[in-house]
mmCIF file of C-alpha atoms in Angstrom:
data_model
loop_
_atom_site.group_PDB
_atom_site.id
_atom_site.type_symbol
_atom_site.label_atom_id
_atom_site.label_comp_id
_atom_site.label_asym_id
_atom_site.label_seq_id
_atom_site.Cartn_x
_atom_site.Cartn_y
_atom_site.Cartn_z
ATOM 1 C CA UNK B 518 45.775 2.829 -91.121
ATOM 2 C CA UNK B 519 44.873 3.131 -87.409
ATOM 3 C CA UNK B 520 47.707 4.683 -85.151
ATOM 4 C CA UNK B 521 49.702 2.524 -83.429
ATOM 5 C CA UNK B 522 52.363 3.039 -81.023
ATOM 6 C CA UNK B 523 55.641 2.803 -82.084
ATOM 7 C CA UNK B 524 58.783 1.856 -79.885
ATOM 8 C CA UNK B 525 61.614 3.426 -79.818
ATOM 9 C CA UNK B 526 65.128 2.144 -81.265
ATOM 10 C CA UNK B 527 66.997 0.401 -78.041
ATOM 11 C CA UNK B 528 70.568 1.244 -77.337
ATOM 12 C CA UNK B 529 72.975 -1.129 -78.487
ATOM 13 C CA UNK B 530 75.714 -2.246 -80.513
ATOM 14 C CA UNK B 531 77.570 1.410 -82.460
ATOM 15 C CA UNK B 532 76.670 1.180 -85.783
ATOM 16 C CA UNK B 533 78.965 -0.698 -88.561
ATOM 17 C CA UNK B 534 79.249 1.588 -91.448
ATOM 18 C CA UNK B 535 79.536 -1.555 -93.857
ATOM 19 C CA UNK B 536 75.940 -3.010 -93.273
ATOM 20 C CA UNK B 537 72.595 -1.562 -94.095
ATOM 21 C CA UNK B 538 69.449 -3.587 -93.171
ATOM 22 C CA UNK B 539 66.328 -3.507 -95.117
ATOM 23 C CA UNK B 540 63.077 -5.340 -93.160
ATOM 24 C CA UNK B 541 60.069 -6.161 -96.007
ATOM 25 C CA UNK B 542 56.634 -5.480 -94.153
ATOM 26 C CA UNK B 543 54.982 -5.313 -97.481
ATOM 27 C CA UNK B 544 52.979 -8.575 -97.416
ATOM 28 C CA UNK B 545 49.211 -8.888 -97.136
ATOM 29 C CA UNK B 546 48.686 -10.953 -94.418
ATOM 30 C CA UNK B 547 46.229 -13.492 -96.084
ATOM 31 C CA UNK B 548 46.033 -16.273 -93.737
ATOM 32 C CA UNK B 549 45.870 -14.049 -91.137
ATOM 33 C CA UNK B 550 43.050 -11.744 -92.086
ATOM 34 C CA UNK B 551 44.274 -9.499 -93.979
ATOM 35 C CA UNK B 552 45.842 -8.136 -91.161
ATOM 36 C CA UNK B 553 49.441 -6.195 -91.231
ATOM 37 C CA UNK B 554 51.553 -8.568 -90.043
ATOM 38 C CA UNK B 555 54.392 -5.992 -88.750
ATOM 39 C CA UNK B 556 51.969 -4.852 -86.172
ATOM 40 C CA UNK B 557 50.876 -8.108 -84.777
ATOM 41 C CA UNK B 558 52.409 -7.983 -81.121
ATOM 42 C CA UNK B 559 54.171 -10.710 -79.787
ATOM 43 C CA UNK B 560 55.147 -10.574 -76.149
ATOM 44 C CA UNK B 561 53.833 -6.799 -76.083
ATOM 45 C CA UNK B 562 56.394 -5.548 -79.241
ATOM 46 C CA UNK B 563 55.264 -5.270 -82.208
ATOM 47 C CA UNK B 564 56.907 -7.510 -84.835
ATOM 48 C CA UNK B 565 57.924 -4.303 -86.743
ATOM 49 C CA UNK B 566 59.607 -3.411 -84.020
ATOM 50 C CA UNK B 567 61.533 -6.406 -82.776
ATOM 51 C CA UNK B 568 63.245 -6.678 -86.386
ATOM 52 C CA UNK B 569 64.076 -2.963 -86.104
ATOM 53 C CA UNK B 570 65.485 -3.540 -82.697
ATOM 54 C CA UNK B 571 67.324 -7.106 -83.931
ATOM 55 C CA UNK B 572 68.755 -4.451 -86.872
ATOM 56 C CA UNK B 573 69.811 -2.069 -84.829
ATOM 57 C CA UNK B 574 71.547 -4.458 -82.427
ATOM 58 C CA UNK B 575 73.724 -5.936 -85.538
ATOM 59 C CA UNK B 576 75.276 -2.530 -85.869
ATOM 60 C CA UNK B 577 73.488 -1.438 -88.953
ATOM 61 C CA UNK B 578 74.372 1.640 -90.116
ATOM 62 C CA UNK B 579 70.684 2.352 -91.910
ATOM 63 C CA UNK B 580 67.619 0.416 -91.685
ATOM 64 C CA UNK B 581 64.746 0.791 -94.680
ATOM 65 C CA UNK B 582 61.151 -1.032 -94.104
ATOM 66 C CA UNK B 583 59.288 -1.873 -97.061
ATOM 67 C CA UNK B 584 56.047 -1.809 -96.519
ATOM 68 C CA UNK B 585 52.084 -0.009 -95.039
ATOM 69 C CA UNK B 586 53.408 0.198 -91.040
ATOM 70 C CA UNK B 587 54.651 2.614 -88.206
ATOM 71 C CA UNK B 588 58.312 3.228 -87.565
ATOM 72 C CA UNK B 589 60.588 5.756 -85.850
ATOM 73 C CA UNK B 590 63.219 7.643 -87.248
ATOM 74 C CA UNK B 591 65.915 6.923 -87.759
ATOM 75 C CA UNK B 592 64.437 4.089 -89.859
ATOM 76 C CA UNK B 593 63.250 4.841 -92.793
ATOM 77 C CA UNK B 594 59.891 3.748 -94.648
ATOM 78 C CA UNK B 595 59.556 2.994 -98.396
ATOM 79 C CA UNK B 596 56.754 1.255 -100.468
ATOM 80 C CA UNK B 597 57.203 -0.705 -104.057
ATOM 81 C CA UNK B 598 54.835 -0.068 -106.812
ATOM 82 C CA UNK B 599 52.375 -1.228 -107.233
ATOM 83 C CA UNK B 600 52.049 -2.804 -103.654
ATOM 84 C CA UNK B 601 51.785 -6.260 -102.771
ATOM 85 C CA UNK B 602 54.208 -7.486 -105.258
ATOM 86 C CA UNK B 603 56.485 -9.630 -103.215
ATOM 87 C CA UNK B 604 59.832 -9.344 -101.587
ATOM 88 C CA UNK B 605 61.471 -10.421 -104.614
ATOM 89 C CA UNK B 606 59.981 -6.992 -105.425
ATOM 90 C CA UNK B 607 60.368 -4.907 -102.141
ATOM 91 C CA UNK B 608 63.832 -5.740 -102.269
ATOM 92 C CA UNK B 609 63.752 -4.015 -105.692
ATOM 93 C CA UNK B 610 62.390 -1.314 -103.873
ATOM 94 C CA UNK B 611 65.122 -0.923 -101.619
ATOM 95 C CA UNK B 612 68.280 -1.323 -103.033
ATOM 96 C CA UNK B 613 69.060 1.677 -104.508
ATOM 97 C CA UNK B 614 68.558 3.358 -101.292
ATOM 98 C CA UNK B 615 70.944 0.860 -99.904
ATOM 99 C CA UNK B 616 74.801 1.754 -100.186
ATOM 100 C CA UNK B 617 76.662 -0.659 -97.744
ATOM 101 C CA UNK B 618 78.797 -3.426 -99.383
ATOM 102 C CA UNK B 619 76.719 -5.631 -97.259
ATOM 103 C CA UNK B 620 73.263 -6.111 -96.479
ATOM 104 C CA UNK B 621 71.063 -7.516 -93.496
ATOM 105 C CA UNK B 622 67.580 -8.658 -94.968
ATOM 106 C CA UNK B 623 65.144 -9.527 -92.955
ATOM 107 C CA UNK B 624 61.093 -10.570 -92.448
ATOM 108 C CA UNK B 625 58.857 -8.478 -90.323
ATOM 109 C CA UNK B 626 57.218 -11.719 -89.395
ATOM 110 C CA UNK B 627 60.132 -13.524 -87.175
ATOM 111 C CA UNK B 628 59.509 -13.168 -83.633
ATOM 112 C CA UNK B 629 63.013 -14.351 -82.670
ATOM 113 C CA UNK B 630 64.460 -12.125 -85.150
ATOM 114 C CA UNK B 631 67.004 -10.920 -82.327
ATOM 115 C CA UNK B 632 68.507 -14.575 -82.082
ATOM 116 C CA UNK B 633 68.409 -14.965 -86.383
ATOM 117 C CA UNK B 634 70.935 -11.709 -86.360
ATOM 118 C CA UNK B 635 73.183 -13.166 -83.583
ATOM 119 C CA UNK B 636 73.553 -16.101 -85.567
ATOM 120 C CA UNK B 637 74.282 -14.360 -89.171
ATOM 121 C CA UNK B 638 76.542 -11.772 -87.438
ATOM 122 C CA UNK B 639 78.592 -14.511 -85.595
ATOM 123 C CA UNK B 640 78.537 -16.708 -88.671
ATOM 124 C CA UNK B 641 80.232 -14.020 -90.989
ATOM 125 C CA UNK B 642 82.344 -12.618 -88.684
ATOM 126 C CA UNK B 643 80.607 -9.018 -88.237
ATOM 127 C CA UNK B 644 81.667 -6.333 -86.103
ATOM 128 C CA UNK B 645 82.811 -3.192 -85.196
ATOM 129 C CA UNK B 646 85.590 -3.924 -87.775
ATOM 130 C CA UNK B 647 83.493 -5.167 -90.571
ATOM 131 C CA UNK B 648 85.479 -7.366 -92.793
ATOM 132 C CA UNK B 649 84.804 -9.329 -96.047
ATOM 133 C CA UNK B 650 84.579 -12.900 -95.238
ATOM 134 C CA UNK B 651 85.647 -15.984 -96.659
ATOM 135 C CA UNK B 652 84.440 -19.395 -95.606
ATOM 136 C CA UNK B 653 83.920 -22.752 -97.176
ATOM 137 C CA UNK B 654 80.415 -25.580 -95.962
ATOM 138 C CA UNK B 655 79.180 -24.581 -93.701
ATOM 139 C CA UNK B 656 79.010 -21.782 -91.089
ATOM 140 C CA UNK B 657 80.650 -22.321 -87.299
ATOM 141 C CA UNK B 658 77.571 -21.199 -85.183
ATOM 142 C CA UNK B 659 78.607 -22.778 -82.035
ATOM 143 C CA UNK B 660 81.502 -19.732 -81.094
ATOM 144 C CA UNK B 661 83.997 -22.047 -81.434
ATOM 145 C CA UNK B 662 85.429 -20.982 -84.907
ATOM 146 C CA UNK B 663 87.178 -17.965 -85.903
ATOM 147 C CA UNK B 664 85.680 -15.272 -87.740
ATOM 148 C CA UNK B 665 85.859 -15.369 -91.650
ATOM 149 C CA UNK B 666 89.244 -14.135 -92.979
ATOM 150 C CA UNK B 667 89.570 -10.856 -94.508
ATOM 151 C CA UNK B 668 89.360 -10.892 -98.047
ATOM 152 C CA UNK B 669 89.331 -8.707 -100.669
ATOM 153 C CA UNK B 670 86.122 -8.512 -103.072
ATOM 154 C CA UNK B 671 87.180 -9.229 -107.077
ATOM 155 C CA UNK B 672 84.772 -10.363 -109.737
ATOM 156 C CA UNK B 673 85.149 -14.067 -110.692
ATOM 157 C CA UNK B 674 84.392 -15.112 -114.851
ATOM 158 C CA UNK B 675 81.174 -15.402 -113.330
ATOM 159 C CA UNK B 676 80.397 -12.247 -111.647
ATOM 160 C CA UNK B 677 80.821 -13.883 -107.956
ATOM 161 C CA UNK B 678 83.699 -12.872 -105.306
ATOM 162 C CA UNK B 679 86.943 -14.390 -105.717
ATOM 163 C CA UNK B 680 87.518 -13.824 -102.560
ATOM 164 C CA UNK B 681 84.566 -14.999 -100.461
ATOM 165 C CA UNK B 682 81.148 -15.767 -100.832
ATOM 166 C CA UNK B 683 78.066 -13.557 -101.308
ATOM 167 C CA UNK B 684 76.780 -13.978 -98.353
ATOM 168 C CA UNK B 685 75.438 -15.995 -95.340
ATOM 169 C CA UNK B 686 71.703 -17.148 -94.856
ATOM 170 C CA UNK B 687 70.113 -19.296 -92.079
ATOM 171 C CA UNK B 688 69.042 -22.624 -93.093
ATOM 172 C CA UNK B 689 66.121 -24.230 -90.817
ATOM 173 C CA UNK B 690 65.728 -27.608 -89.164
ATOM 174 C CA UNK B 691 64.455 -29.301 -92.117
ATOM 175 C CA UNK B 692 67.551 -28.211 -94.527
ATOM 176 C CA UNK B 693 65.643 -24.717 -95.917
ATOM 177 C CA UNK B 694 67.061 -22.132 -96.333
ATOM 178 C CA UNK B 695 64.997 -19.016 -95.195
ATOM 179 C CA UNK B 696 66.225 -16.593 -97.614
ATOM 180 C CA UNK B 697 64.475 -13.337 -95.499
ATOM 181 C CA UNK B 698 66.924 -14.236 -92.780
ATOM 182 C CA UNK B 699 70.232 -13.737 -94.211
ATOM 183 C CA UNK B 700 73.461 -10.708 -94.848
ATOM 184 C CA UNK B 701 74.002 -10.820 -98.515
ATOM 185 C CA UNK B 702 76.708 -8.708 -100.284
ATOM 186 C CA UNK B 703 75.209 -5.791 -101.465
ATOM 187 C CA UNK B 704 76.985 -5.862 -105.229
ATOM 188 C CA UNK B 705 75.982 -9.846 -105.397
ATOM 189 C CA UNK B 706 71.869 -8.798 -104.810
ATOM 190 C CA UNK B 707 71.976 -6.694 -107.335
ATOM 191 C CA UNK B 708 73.143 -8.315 -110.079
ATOM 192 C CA UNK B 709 70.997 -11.408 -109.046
ATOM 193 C CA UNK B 710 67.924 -8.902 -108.809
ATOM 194 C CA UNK B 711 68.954 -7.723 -112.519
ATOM 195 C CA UNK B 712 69.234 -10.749 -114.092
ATOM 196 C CA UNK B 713 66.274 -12.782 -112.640
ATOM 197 C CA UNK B 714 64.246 -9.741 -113.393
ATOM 198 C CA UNK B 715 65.413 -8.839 -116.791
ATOM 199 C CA UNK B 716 62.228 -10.658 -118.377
ATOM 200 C CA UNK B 717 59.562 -10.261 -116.370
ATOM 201 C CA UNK B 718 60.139 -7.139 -113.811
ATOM 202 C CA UNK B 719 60.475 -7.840 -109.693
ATOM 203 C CA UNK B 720 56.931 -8.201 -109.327
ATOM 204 C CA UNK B 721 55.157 -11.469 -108.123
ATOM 205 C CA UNK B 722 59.390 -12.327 -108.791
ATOM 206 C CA UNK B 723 60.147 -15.780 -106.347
ATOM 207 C CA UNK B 724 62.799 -14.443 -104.387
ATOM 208 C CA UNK B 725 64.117 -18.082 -104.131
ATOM 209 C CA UNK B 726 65.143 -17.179 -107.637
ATOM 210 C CA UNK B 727 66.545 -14.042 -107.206
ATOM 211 C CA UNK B 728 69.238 -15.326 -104.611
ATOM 212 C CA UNK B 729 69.504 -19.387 -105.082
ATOM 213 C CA UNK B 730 72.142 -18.470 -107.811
ATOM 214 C CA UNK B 731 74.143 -17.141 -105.019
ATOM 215 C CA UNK B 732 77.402 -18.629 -103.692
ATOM 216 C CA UNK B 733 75.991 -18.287 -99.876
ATOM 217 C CA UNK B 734 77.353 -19.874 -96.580
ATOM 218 C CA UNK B 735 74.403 -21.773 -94.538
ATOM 219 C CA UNK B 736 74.398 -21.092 -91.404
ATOM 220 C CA UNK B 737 72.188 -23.723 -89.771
ATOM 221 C CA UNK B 738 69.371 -22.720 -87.256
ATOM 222 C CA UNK B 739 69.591 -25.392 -84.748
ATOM 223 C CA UNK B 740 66.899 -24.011 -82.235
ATOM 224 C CA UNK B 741 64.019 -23.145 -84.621
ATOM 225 C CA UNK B 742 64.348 -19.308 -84.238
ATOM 226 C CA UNK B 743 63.579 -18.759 -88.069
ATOM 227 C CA UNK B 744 60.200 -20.074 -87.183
ATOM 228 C CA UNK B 745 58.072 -17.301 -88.909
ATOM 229 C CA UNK B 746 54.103 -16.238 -88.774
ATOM 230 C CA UNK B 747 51.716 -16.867 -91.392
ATOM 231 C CA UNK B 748 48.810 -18.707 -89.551
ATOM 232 C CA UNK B 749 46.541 -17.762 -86.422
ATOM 233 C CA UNK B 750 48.184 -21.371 -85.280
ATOM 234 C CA UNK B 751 51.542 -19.797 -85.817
ATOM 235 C CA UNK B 752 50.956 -16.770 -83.833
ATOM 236 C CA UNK B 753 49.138 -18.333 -80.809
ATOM 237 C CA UNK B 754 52.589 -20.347 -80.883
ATOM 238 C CA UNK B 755 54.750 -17.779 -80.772
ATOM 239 C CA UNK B 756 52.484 -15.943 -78.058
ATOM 240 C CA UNK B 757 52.820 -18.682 -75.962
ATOM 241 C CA UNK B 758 56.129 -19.036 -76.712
ATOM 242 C CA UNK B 759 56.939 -15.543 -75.722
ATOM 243 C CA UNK B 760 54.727 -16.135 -72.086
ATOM 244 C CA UNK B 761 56.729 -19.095 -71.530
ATOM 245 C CA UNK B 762 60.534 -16.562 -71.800
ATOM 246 C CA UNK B 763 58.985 -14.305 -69.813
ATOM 247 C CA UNK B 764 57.847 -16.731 -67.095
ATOM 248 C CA UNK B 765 61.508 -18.509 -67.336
ATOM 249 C CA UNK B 766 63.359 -14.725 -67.192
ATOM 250 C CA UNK B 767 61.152 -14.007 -63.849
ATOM 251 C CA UNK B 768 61.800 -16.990 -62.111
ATOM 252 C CA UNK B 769 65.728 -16.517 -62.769
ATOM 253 C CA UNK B 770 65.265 -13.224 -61.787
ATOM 254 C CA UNK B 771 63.759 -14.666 -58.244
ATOM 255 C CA UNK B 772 66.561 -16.552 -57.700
ATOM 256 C CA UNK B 773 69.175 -14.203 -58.166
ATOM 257 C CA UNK B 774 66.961 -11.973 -55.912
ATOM 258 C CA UNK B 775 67.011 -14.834 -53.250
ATOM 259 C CA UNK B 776 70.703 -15.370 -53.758
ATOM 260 C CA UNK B 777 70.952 -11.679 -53.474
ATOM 261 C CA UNK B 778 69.061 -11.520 -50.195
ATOM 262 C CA UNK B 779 71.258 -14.590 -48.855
ATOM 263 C CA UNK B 780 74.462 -12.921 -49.875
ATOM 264 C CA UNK B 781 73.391 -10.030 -47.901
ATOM 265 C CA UNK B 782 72.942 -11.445 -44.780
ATOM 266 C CA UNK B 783 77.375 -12.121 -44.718
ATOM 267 C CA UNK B 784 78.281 -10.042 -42.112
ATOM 268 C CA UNK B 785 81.442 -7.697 -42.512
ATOM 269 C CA UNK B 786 83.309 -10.906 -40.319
ATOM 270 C CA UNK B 787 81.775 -13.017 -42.623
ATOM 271 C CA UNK B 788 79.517 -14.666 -40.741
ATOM 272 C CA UNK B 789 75.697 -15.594 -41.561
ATOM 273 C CA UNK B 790 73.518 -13.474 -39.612
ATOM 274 C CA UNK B 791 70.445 -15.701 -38.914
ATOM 275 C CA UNK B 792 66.830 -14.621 -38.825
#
């Protein structure tokens, strides 16, 4: 693989010690040429490194990409085997490395991964004091809510959590949910991975079957930021999309500059010296 820069981890939130993250950057890239999607660069980051940087800002305590790309300790870099098997199957991968009652899982491919995480960690009430959640329909994303109650985690006839669900996953405009976008209970993936792999094996594995089972809160994505990248269309989108922020952040950035300058010109008896 040629040698790409990688970025280093931002500063942000401290980390939670109940959530892991695991990113899957194992996919081939098909519609794209073949290409590896996790260092595609969007808005001059690599997509690799915007998930790692929306992981680290949730607070999680360990991060593990699955997957043929570039990263920076302290995230670590695993591959399934054979390769190319899925991320019903590079979840498989990962999981036993992962040890956090809850889990972060995430695409390599969602350019506005940052915004995804803000939504799933406001939606089940993460934070520096991590807490098992319980909520019923559908997920408060609008700040207006209060945080899930804690709860404490007991196995229903079933095998689910008395006490609240298994986890929370963004749903997109069209009522989908995007199952690579969502913070899952750690002891709920695992059984689900068990069971819908008990015949067949993880590999090639839907991971819409894996996790459907699940009793998971929606949390809806009202601004399209699940939008992911599978096309050349898709990625000239998000491109643009990305020169479009940047041209918005400057221009607010002139203004407060301007309102700066004005502000300035107050004299210490408060009045406006003129030019």
């Amino acid at each position: 693989m040629e040698a790409r820069a990688v970025a280093p981890l931002p500063r942000g939130r401290r980390p939670i010690p109940g959530l892991d993250a695991v990113i899957l950057a194992g996919g081939r890239g098909s519609r794209l040429g073949g290409v590896s999607k996790g260092d595609l660069e969007v808005g001059g980051r690599r997509l690799i490194d915007v998930a790692l940087g929306a992981a680290h800002d949730a607070g999680a305590s360990r991060t593990i990409v699955v997957g043929a790309v570039d990263v920076q300790a302290p995230a670590e870099l695993i591959r399934e085997e054979p390769p190319f098997g899925g991320p019903a199957a590079g979840l498989a991968a990962a999981l036993p490395s992962v040890s956090a009652p809850w889990l972060l899982l995430l695409a390599c491919d969602l350019p506005r991964a940052p915004a995804l995480v803000e939504l799933l960690i406001e939606a089940s009430g993460r934070g520096p004091e991590a807490s098992d959640g319980a909520t019923d329909g559908e997920a408060d994303t609008d700040g207006e809510g209060s945080p899930p109650a804690p709860a404490e985690e007991a196995a229903s006839a079933h095998g689910a959590p008395v006490g609240g669900p298994d986890g929370f996953v963004v749903v997109d405009r069209d009522g989908r949910p995007q199952w690579l976008a969502g913070i899952y209970r750690t002891t709920a993936l695992k059984r689900a991975l068990e069971h819908a792999a008990a015949a067949s094996g993880a590999h090639a594995l839907a991971l819409r079957h894996v996790l459907e089972p699940l009793a998971l809160t929606r949390v809806p994505d009202r601004r399209g930021a699940s939008a992911d990248i599978d096309t050349p269309e898709q990625l000239a989108a998000a491109r643009a999309d990305a020169v479009d922020a940047d041209s918005t952040a400057d221009s607010v950035d002139g203004a407060a500059e301007r309102a700066g300058a004005t502000q300035q010109t107050i004299t210490a008896h408060g009045r406006t010296q003129r030019p």
